[in-house]
Amino acid sequence: MNRRGNNGRGQAGGGARRQTGSGGRAGVGNGTGNKSGTNVKDKIREDAPFQKNEEVTVDIIGLTHDGEGVGRADGFTLFIQGALPGERVRAKVMKVKKQYGYARLEELLTESSDRVEPPCDIFDKCGGCQLQHFDYPAQLEWKRQHVIDSLERIGKLQVAGGKAAAAGGEDRASSEGIIVHPTVGMAEPWRYRNKAQVPVGASGGAGGELIAGFYARGSHRIIDMDDCLIQHDRNDEVVRVVKTIGRDLGVSAYDEESGKGLLRHVMARTGFITGEIMVVLVTNGTKLPQAEEWIKRIREALPAVKSIVQNVNKKDTNVVFGDETRVLWGSEVIYDELDGIRFAISARSFYQVNPAQTVELYRKAVEYAGLTGTESVIDAYCGIGTISLFLARQAGHVYGVEIVPEAIEDAKRNAELNGIANAAFEAGPAEVVIPRWRKEGIVADVIVVDPPRKGCDPALLDTILAMKPERVVYVSCNPSTLARDLRVLEDGGYRTAEVTPVDMFPWTVHVESCVLLIRE
């Protein structure tokens, strides 16, 4: 089971999975304000300076966390997809709320020097990437600023060289402030994803030709895709092959409205080091008609395939995977390596999708842990043991905890696979297991957390404060919840020393961060 949700972290996909934060609606200055959700104050504004369908000239002053341009016109805020900071645009007002509105970009009057031509033919339709029109070095700068804004605005923390903490917020970081390093980018920021998870539909509605691709922005309308520039080319090949076979065999696509149709999703995993391929067919039913023909044709078309898997999901849900997974042919797992550590990866394993940047991120986590070979380390939210095994190479002993039992079994298998004997794993909620470990005499010198987008469970934060490790390393995929949790740890006696943003998902709005906290 994927504890971060079946779409994974930063999964290229539709706008229905928009990031939400905990910072309220403020902060258009740098474009990281949270405009998700509505309340009574968001009712349609009758006295707004603009009306629906009116054309206006707008100056773009920032980007939201969704990658939309933040515009100001006559003192009113408009969110405009496709606009970049520093631009002046002509836009058509589409919707007006009390405090802000939405507009459609009609014409660039002044173009940003950071604007580039998107290389993807369907960029303007597909919701998988949000920033292909934004020069890559500028993206890296924006992502760093996004982290800084969250730390200052939500966490009320002082950043070295950044803006002062928000009014009324007491600075307890340090006299100089938190060091936020430049975002670690990629030399070649394309073809980096080792997993494609693609919804299947029918062109023109139920009964049409089988299509597969990512969702259009803000919808569940599938944009058919044969080539995705952020996917490994083998993943693209898997999607093309499955579509062709499905069409030839007359397979019906799942229809969300009626709940009928067989094929819901196709997932492809590729081992970057090993070259091994896994194909997963997610079906709306237990039986896969002509299963032997599926297996034969997939193996003929994809000689590197090592595993063909069916997952059964008959529920009326947006969740991709169901509870039943069966191997149709080959192995239950494929193998890949990160920094010389070998991992067995099953269909439902959580495994970071960008191997090159994962190594950068985890090396930074080990560096921040400050290990000398004797320390006891607890890895909360350990998943299949990826960070744990990185840590174990330099620690005295590592204890990993994860709520998903299947992931713990994978973690144990991966430790054995690599001959690592100083790592132990247990299934259960971290906020329950870690206090019990403490009662059993396990004292952590370092605690590492790598939570899902919603951040750490409050009880886990309380547990960390009670255990008082010398260092806490926080790996985050959401700057908003990171800032919220850092505030709690700071109030409990820790100082946030350094933050290193890592660009795990180039051309999207997502950014990972690795943070070092030291007990005062």
Coordinates of C-alpha atoms in Angstrom, one line a residue:
M1 CA 0.0 0.0 0.0
N2 CA 1.2 3.5 -0.8
R3 CA 0.9 5.4 2.5
R4 CA 1.1 8.7 0.6
G5 CA -1.9 8.0 -1.5
N6 CA -2.1 6.1 -4.7
N7 CA -1.1 9.0 -6.7
G8 CA 2.3 9.2 -5.0
R9 CA 4.3 12.3 -4.2
G10 CA 4.1 14.8 -7.0
Q11 CA 2.6 12.3 -9.4
A12 CA 2.2 13.8 -12.8
G13 CA -1.5 13.8 -13.2
G14 CA -4.6 15.8 -13.1
G15 CA -5.5 19.0 -11.4
A16 CA -7.9 17.1 -9.1
R17 CA -4.9 16.5 -6.8
R18 CA -4.1 20.1 -6.0
Q19 CA -1.8 20.8 -3.2
T20 CA -3.4 22.3 -0.1
G21 CA -1.6 23.9 2.7
S22 CA -2.3 25.3 6.2
G23 CA -1.4 28.9 5.7
G24 CA -4.7 30.6 5.0
R25 CA -5.4 32.9 2.1
A26 CA -2.7 35.4 2.6
G27 CA 0.5 36.1 0.8
V28 CA 0.2 37.1 -2.8
G29 CA 3.5 39.0 -2.6
N30 CA 5.6 36.0 -3.6
G31 CA 2.7 34.0 -5.0
T32 CA 2.6 31.2 -2.4
G33 CA -0.8 32.0 -0.8
N34 CA -3.3 29.1 -0.3
K35 CA -6.5 29.8 -2.2
S36 CA -7.8 26.2 -1.7
G37 CA -11.2 25.8 -0.2
T38 CA -14.1 28.3 0.2
N39 CA -16.1 29.9 3.0
V40 CA -18.9 32.4 3.3
K41 CA -16.5 35.3 2.5
D42 CA -15.8 33.7 -0.9
K43 CA -19.3 34.3 -2.2
I44 CA -19.6 36.0 -5.6
R45 CA -18.8 39.6 -5.2
E46 CA -21.3 42.1 -6.6
D47 CA -19.2 45.2 -6.0
A48 CA -16.0 43.8 -7.5
P49 CA -14.0 46.1 -9.8
F50 CA -14.4 43.6 -12.6
Q51 CA -17.3 41.5 -13.9
K52 CA -17.2 38.1 -15.6
N53 CA -16.1 38.2 -19.3
E54 CA -14.5 41.6 -18.9
E55 CA -11.1 42.0 -20.4
V56 CA -8.4 43.6 -18.2
T57 CA -4.7 44.4 -18.2
V58 CA -2.9 42.7 -15.3
D59 CA 0.6 42.9 -13.9
I60 CA 1.8 39.5 -12.7
I61 CA 3.7 39.7 -9.3
G62 CA 4.2 36.1 -8.4
L63 CA 3.1 32.5 -8.6
T64 CA 0.7 30.5 -6.4
H65 CA 1.8 27.0 -5.1
D66 CA -0.3 25.7 -8.1
G67 CA 1.9 27.6 -10.6
E68 CA -0.8 30.1 -11.5
G69 CA 0.3 33.7 -12.1
V70 CA -0.8 36.1 -9.3
G71 CA -1.9 39.3 -10.9
R72 CA -2.9 42.7 -9.6
A73 CA -5.3 45.0 -11.4
D74 CA -6.7 48.1 -9.8
G75 CA -5.7 46.7 -6.4
F76 CA -7.6 43.4 -7.0
T77 CA -6.0 40.0 -7.2
L78 CA -6.5 37.7 -10.2
F79 CA -5.1 34.2 -10.6
I80 CA -4.1 33.5 -14.2
Q81 CA -2.9 30.1 -15.5
G82 CA 0.1 30.4 -17.7
A83 CA 1.3 33.9 -16.7
L84 CA 4.7 34.4 -15.1
P85 CA 6.1 37.0 -12.7
G86 CA 7.1 40.2 -14.3
E87 CA 4.7 40.0 -17.1
R88 CA 1.9 42.3 -18.2
V89 CA -1.0 40.4 -19.8
R90 CA -4.4 41.0 -21.2
A91 CA -6.8 38.5 -19.6
K92 CA -10.5 37.7 -19.6
V93 CA -12.2 37.5 -16.2
M94 CA -13.8 34.1 -15.7
K95 CA -14.9 34.2 -12.0
V96 CA -15.0 36.8 -9.3
K97 CA -15.0 36.1 -5.5
K98 CA -15.0 38.6 -2.6
Q99 CA -11.2 38.8 -2.3
Y100 CA -9.9 37.5 -5.6
G101 CA -10.9 36.2 -9.0
Y102 CA -9.8 34.0 -11.9
A103 CA -8.9 35.1 -15.4
R104 CA -7.9 33.5 -18.6
L105 CA -4.7 34.6 -20.4
E106 CA -5.5 36.2 -23.7
E107 CA -2.4 38.0 -24.7
L108 CA 1.2 38.7 -23.5
L109 CA 1.8 42.4 -23.5
T110 CA 5.2 42.2 -21.7
E111 CA 6.9 38.9 -21.7
S112 CA 9.2 37.6 -18.9
S113 CA 12.8 36.9 -19.8
D114 CA 12.2 33.6 -17.9
R115 CA 9.6 32.4 -20.3
V116 CA 10.5 29.5 -22.6
E117 CA 8.7 27.5 -25.3
P118 CA 7.3 24.3 -23.7
P119 CA 8.7 21.3 -25.6
C120 CA 5.6 19.1 -24.9
D121 CA 2.8 19.2 -27.5
I122 CA 0.1 18.8 -24.9
F123 CA 1.5 21.0 -22.1
D124 CA -1.4 23.5 -22.4
K125 CA -3.9 20.7 -22.0
C126 CA -2.3 18.1 -19.7
G127 CA -2.2 18.6 -15.9
G128 CA 1.0 16.6 -15.4
C129 CA 3.4 19.6 -15.6
Q130 CA 2.7 23.1 -14.6
L131 CA 6.0 25.0 -15.3
Q132 CA 7.3 23.9 -18.7
H133 CA 6.9 27.5 -19.8
F134 CA 9.2 28.6 -17.0
D135 CA 13.0 28.6 -17.5
Y136 CA 14.6 25.8 -15.4
P137 CA 17.0 27.9 -13.3
A138 CA 14.2 30.3 -12.6
Q139 CA 12.1 27.4 -11.4
L140 CA 14.8 26.4 -9.0
E141 CA 14.9 30.0 -7.6
W142 CA 11.1 30.1 -7.3
K143 CA 11.0 26.8 -5.4
R144 CA 13.6 28.0 -2.9
Q145 CA 11.5 31.2 -2.4
H146 CA 8.4 29.1 -2.0
V147 CA 10.1 27.2 0.9
I148 CA 11.3 30.5 2.4
D149 CA 7.8 32.1 2.2
S150 CA 6.3 29.1 4.0
L151 CA 8.9 29.2 6.8
E152 CA 8.3 32.9 7.3
R153 CA 4.6 33.2 6.8
I154 CA 3.3 29.9 8.3
G155 CA 6.1 28.9 10.7
K156 CA 6.9 32.5 11.8
L157 CA 10.6 31.6 11.4
Q158 CA 13.4 33.9 10.5
V159 CA 15.4 33.0 7.4
A160 CA 18.9 34.3 6.9
G161 CA 18.8 36.9 4.2
G162 CA 15.0 36.6 4.0
K163 CA 12.2 38.8 4.9
A164 CA 11.6 39.5 8.6
A165 CA 9.2 37.1 10.4
A166 CA 5.5 38.0 10.0
A167 CA 4.3 40.8 12.3
G168 CA 3.7 39.6 15.8
G169 CA 5.6 36.3 15.2
E170 CA 8.4 35.8 17.8
D171 CA 11.7 34.7 16.2
R172 CA 13.2 31.7 18.1
A173 CA 15.3 30.3 15.3
S174 CA 18.6 32.1 15.8
S175 CA 20.0 35.6 15.7
E176 CA 21.1 35.1 12.1
G177 CA 18.2 33.0 10.9
I178 CA 17.8 29.7 9.1
I179 CA 20.1 29.0 6.2
V180 CA 18.1 28.0 3.2
H181 CA 20.4 26.7 0.5
P182 CA 19.9 27.0 -3.2
T183 CA 17.6 24.3 -4.6
V184 CA 19.4 21.2 -5.8
G185 CA 18.5 20.8 -9.4
M186 CA 19.2 18.3 -12.2
A187 CA 21.7 18.6 -14.9
E188 CA 19.3 16.9 -17.3
P189 CA 15.7 17.5 -15.9
W190 CA 13.9 15.3 -18.4
R191 CA 13.0 11.6 -18.5
Y192 CA 13.5 11.3 -14.7
R193 CA 10.4 9.4 -13.6
N194 CA 10.7 5.6 -12.9
K195 CA 6.9 5.2 -12.5
A196 CA 3.9 6.1 -14.7
Q197 CA 0.5 5.7 -13.2
V198 CA -2.0 6.5 -16.0
P199 CA -5.8 6.5 -16.0
V200 CA -7.5 4.8 -18.9
G201 CA -10.7 6.0 -20.7
A202 CA -12.5 6.1 -24.0
S203 CA -12.4 8.8 -26.6
G204 CA -15.7 10.5 -26.9
G205 CA -17.1 8.7 -23.8
A206 CA -18.1 5.1 -23.1
G207 CA -17.7 2.8 -26.1
G208 CA -15.1 4.9 -27.8
E209 CA -11.5 4.0 -28.6
L210 CA -9.3 3.2 -25.6
I211 CA -7.1 6.1 -24.6
A212 CA -4.7 6.7 -21.7
G213 CA -3.0 9.8 -20.4
F214 CA -3.0 12.3 -17.6
Y215 CA -5.9 14.4 -16.5
A216 CA -6.5 17.9 -17.9
R217 CA -5.9 20.6 -15.3
G218 CA -8.7 20.8 -12.8
S219 CA -10.7 17.9 -14.2
H220 CA -10.9 14.1 -14.6
R221 CA -10.9 14.5 -18.4
I222 CA -8.2 12.3 -19.8
I223 CA -5.7 13.8 -22.3
D224 CA -4.5 10.9 -24.5
M225 CA -0.7 10.6 -24.4
D226 CA 1.9 8.6 -26.3
D227 CA 5.0 10.4 -25.1
C228 CA 5.6 12.2 -21.8
L229 CA 8.9 14.0 -21.5
I230 CA 9.3 13.6 -17.8
Q231 CA 8.7 9.8 -17.9
H232 CA 11.4 7.3 -18.7
D233 CA 10.9 6.3 -22.3
R234 CA 10.3 2.7 -21.3
N235 CA 7.3 3.8 -19.2
D236 CA 5.9 5.6 -22.3
E237 CA 6.4 2.4 -24.3
V238 CA 4.5 0.4 -21.7
V239 CA 1.5 2.8 -22.0
R240 CA 1.5 2.6 -25.8
V241 CA 1.7 -1.2 -25.8
V242 CA -1.1 -1.6 -23.3
K243 CA -3.3 0.8 -25.3
T244 CA -2.6 -1.1 -28.5
I245 CA -3.3 -4.5 -26.9
G246 CA -6.4 -3.2 -25.2
R247 CA -7.8 -1.8 -28.5
D248 CA -7.0 -5.0 -30.4
L249 CA -8.7 -7.2 -27.8
G250 CA -11.7 -5.0 -27.5
V251 CA -11.2 -4.2 -23.9
S252 CA -13.6 -1.6 -22.4
A253 CA -12.3 1.4 -20.4
Y254 CA -13.7 2.1 -17.0
D255 CA -16.3 4.9 -16.9
E256 CA -16.4 6.9 -13.7
E257 CA -20.0 8.0 -14.2
S258 CA -21.5 4.5 -14.8
G259 CA -19.0 2.4 -12.9
K260 CA -18.8 0.1 -15.9
G261 CA -15.9 -1.0 -18.0
L262 CA -12.9 -3.1 -17.2
L263 CA -9.5 -1.3 -17.5
R264 CA -9.1 1.6 -15.0
H265 CA -5.3 2.3 -14.9
V266 CA -2.0 1.1 -16.3
M267 CA 1.1 1.5 -14.1
A268 CA 4.6 1.0 -15.4
R269 CA 7.7 0.8 -13.2
T270 CA 11.2 0.9 -14.6
G271 CA 14.5 0.1 -12.8
F272 CA 16.9 2.8 -13.9
I273 CA 20.0 0.7 -13.0
T274 CA 18.6 -2.8 -13.7
G275 CA 16.4 -2.0 -16.7
E276 CA 13.7 -4.3 -15.4
I277 CA 10.1 -3.4 -16.1
M278 CA 6.9 -4.1 -14.2
V279 CA 3.4 -3.7 -15.9
V280 CA 0.4 -3.4 -13.6
L281 CA -3.2 -3.5 -15.0
V282 CA -5.8 -2.1 -12.6
T283 CA -9.2 -3.6 -13.4
N284 CA -12.8 -3.1 -12.4
G285 CA -13.3 -6.8 -11.9
T286 CA -11.6 -9.9 -10.8
K287 CA -11.5 -11.6 -14.3
L288 CA -9.1 -10.4 -17.0
P289 CA -10.5 -11.8 -20.2
Q290 CA -7.8 -13.2 -22.6
A291 CA -5.2 -13.0 -19.8
E292 CA -2.9 -15.4 -21.7
E293 CA -3.0 -13.2 -24.8
W294 CA -2.2 -10.1 -22.6
I295 CA 0.8 -11.9 -21.2
K296 CA 2.0 -13.1 -24.6
R297 CA 1.8 -9.8 -26.3
I298 CA 3.3 -7.8 -23.5
R299 CA 6.3 -10.1 -23.3
E300 CA 6.7 -9.9 -27.1
A301 CA 6.6 -6.1 -27.2
L302 CA 8.6 -5.5 -24.0
P303 CA 11.5 -8.0 -23.7
A304 CA 12.8 -6.3 -20.5
V305 CA 9.5 -7.0 -18.6
K306 CA 10.0 -9.1 -15.5
S307 CA 6.6 -8.7 -13.8
I308 CA 3.0 -8.5 -15.1
V309 CA 0.5 -7.8 -12.3
Q310 CA -3.2 -7.3 -12.1
N311 CA -4.7 -5.2 -9.3
V312 CA -8.5 -5.4 -8.7
N313 CA -10.3 -2.3 -7.8
K314 CA -14.1 -2.5 -7.9
K315 CA -14.8 0.5 -5.7
D316 CA -16.4 3.8 -6.7
T317 CA -13.4 5.8 -5.7
N318 CA -10.6 8.0 -7.0
V319 CA -8.1 5.8 -5.2
V320 CA -6.1 3.9 -7.9
F321 CA -5.4 0.6 -6.2
G322 CA -7.7 -1.9 -4.8
D323 CA -6.9 -4.4 -2.0
E324 CA -6.3 -7.5 -4.2
T325 CA -3.1 -7.8 -6.2
R326 CA -2.1 -10.9 -8.2
V327 CA 0.9 -11.8 -10.3
L328 CA -0.2 -12.8 -13.8
W329 CA 3.4 -13.6 -15.0
G330 CA 6.9 -13.4 -13.7
S331 CA 8.1 -12.0 -10.4
E332 CA 6.2 -10.3 -7.7
V333 CA 9.0 -7.6 -7.6
I334 CA 11.5 -5.9 -9.8
Y335 CA 14.8 -4.6 -8.5
D336 CA 16.6 -1.3 -8.7
E337 CA 19.5 0.4 -6.9
L338 CA 20.0 3.7 -5.2
D339 CA 23.6 4.7 -4.4
G340 CA 24.7 1.0 -4.4
I341 CA 21.8 -0.2 -2.2
R342 CA 19.5 -2.7 -3.9
F343 CA 15.8 -2.6 -3.5
A344 CA 13.0 -5.0 -4.3
I345 CA 10.0 -3.0 -5.5
S346 CA 6.5 -4.5 -5.6
A347 CA 3.4 -3.1 -7.4
R348 CA 2.3 -1.2 -4.3
S349 CA 5.6 -0.2 -2.8
F350 CA 6.3 3.4 -2.1
Y351 CA 9.6 4.1 -3.9
Q352 CA 10.7 7.6 -4.9
V353 CA 10.1 8.3 -8.6
N354 CA 13.2 10.2 -9.3
P355 CA 16.2 8.0 -8.6
A356 CA 18.9 10.6 -9.3
Q357 CA 17.4 13.2 -7.0
T358 CA 16.5 10.6 -4.4
V359 CA 20.2 9.9 -3.9
E360 CA 20.9 13.6 -3.5
L361 CA 18.1 14.0 -1.0
Y362 CA 19.0 10.9 1.1
R363 CA 22.7 11.8 1.1
K364 CA 21.8 15.2 2.5
A365 CA 19.6 13.5 5.2
V366 CA 22.6 11.3 6.2
E367 CA 24.9 14.4 6.2
Y368 CA 22.4 16.3 8.5
A369 CA 22.2 13.3 10.8
G370 CA 25.9 13.8 11.6
L371 CA 26.6 10.1 12.1
T372 CA 29.9 8.7 13.4
G373 CA 29.1 5.0 13.5
T374 CA 27.8 4.7 17.1
E375 CA 24.5 6.5 17.0
S376 CA 21.0 5.0 17.5
V377 CA 18.7 6.4 14.9
I378 CA 14.9 6.1 14.5
D379 CA 13.4 6.5 11.1
A380 CA 9.7 7.3 11.4
Y381 CA 7.6 6.8 8.2
C382 CA 10.3 4.5 7.0
G383 CA 8.4 3.0 4.1
I384 CA 10.3 0.1 2.4
G385 CA 13.4 1.2 4.3
T386 CA 15.1 3.5 1.7
I387 CA 16.3 6.2 4.1
S388 CA 16.9 3.6 6.8
L389 CA 19.4 1.6 4.8
F390 CA 21.2 4.8 3.7
L391 CA 21.5 5.7 7.5
A392 CA 22.5 2.2 8.5
R393 CA 25.7 2.3 6.5
Q394 CA 27.0 5.0 8.9
A395 CA 24.9 4.5 12.2
G396 CA 25.3 2.2 15.1
H397 CA 21.7 0.9 14.8
V398 CA 18.6 2.1 12.9
Y399 CA 15.0 1.4 14.0
G400 CA 12.4 1.9 11.3
V401 CA 8.6 2.2 11.9
E402 CA 5.9 2.4 9.3
I403 CA 2.1 2.0 9.6
V404 CA 1.8 -0.2 6.4
P405 CA 2.6 -3.8 7.2
E406 CA 3.4 -4.7 3.6
A407 CA 6.0 -1.9 3.5
I408 CA 7.7 -3.2 6.6
E409 CA 8.0 -6.7 5.0
D410 CA 9.6 -5.0 2.0
A411 CA 12.0 -3.1 4.4
K412 CA 13.1 -6.3 6.1
R413 CA 13.6 -8.0 2.7
N414 CA 15.6 -5.0 1.5
A415 CA 17.9 -5.0 4.6
E416 CA 18.5 -8.8 4.1
L417 CA 19.1 -8.2 0.4
N418 CA 21.9 -5.8 1.1
G419 CA 23.4 -7.7 4.1
I420 CA 22.5 -4.9 6.5
A421 CA 22.1 -6.4 10.0
N422 CA 22.0 -3.2 12.1
A423 CA 18.5 -2.1 11.0
A424 CA 15.3 -3.4 12.6
F425 CA 11.7 -2.6 11.4
E426 CA 8.3 -2.7 13.0
A427 CA 4.8 -2.0 11.7
G428 CA 2.5 0.3 13.5
P429 CA 1.8 4.1 14.1
A430 CA 5.1 5.9 14.8
E431 CA 3.4 7.8 17.7
V432 CA 2.5 4.5 19.3
V433 CA 5.6 2.3 18.6
I434 CA 8.3 4.9 19.4
P435 CA 7.0 5.6 22.9
R436 CA 7.0 1.9 23.6
W437 CA 10.6 1.6 22.3
R438 CA 11.5 4.3 24.7
K439 CA 10.0 2.4 27.6
E440 CA 12.1 -0.6 26.4
G441 CA 15.3 1.4 26.7
I442 CA 15.8 2.5 23.1
V443 CA 17.1 6.0 23.2
A444 CA 17.5 7.9 19.9
D445 CA 20.4 10.2 19.2
V446 CA 18.8 11.1 15.9
I447 CA 15.2 10.9 14.7
V448 CA 14.5 11.1 10.9
V449 CA 10.9 11.8 9.7
D450 CA 9.7 11.6 6.1
P451 CA 5.9 12.1 6.4
P452 CA 3.2 12.3 3.7
R453 CA 2.0 15.6 2.5
K454 CA -0.2 16.2 5.5
G455 CA 3.0 16.3 7.7
C456 CA 3.7 14.7 11.0
D457 CA 1.0 13.4 13.3
P458 CA 0.9 15.8 16.3
A459 CA 1.4 12.8 18.6
L460 CA 4.6 12.0 16.8
L461 CA 5.9 15.6 17.3
D462 CA 5.0 15.2 21.0
T463 CA 7.0 12.0 21.1
I464 CA 10.0 13.6 19.5
L465 CA 10.0 16.4 22.0
A466 CA 9.7 13.8 24.9
M467 CA 12.6 11.7 23.6
K468 CA 14.8 14.7 23.1
P469 CA 17.2 13.4 20.4
E470 CA 20.2 15.6 19.7
R471 CA 19.2 16.0 16.1
V472 CA 16.0 15.8 14.0
V473 CA 16.2 15.4 10.3
Y474 CA 12.9 16.3 8.6
V475 CA 12.4 15.3 4.9
S476 CA 9.3 17.1 3.5
C477 CA 7.3 17.1 0.3
N478 CA 5.1 20.0 1.4
P479 CA 6.6 23.4 2.5
S480 CA 3.3 24.4 4.2
T481 CA 3.0 21.4 6.6
L482 CA 6.8 21.5 7.0
A483 CA 6.7 25.0 8.3
R484 CA 3.8 24.2 10.6
D485 CA 5.7 21.2 12.1
L486 CA 8.9 23.2 12.5
R487 CA 7.1 25.8 14.5
V488 CA 6.0 23.0 17.0
L489 CA 9.5 21.6 17.2
E490 CA 11.0 25.1 17.7
D491 CA 8.6 25.8 20.5
G492 CA 9.6 22.6 22.1
G493 CA 13.3 23.4 22.3
Y494 CA 14.8 22.8 18.8
R495 CA 16.6 25.2 16.5
T496 CA 16.1 24.9 12.7
A497 CA 19.6 25.2 11.4
E498 CA 19.6 24.4 7.7
V499 CA 17.1 23.7 4.9
T500 CA 18.1 22.2 1.5
P501 CA 15.3 22.2 -1.1
V502 CA 15.7 19.4 -3.7
D503 CA 13.9 19.5 -7.1
M504 CA 12.5 16.0 -7.1
F505 CA 9.9 16.9 -9.8
P506 CA 11.3 19.3 -12.4
W507 CA 8.7 21.2 -14.5
T508 CA 6.1 20.8 -11.7
V509 CA 5.3 23.0 -8.7
H510 CA 6.4 20.3 -6.2
V511 CA 9.6 20.7 -4.1
E512 CA 11.1 18.4 -1.5
S513 CA 13.2 19.7 1.4
C514 CA 15.7 18.3 3.8
V515 CA 15.9 20.1 7.2
L516 CA 18.3 19.9 10.1
L517 CA 17.0 20.7 13.6
I518 CA 19.4 20.8 16.6
R519 CA 18.2 20.5 20.3
E520 CA 19.1 23.7 22.2

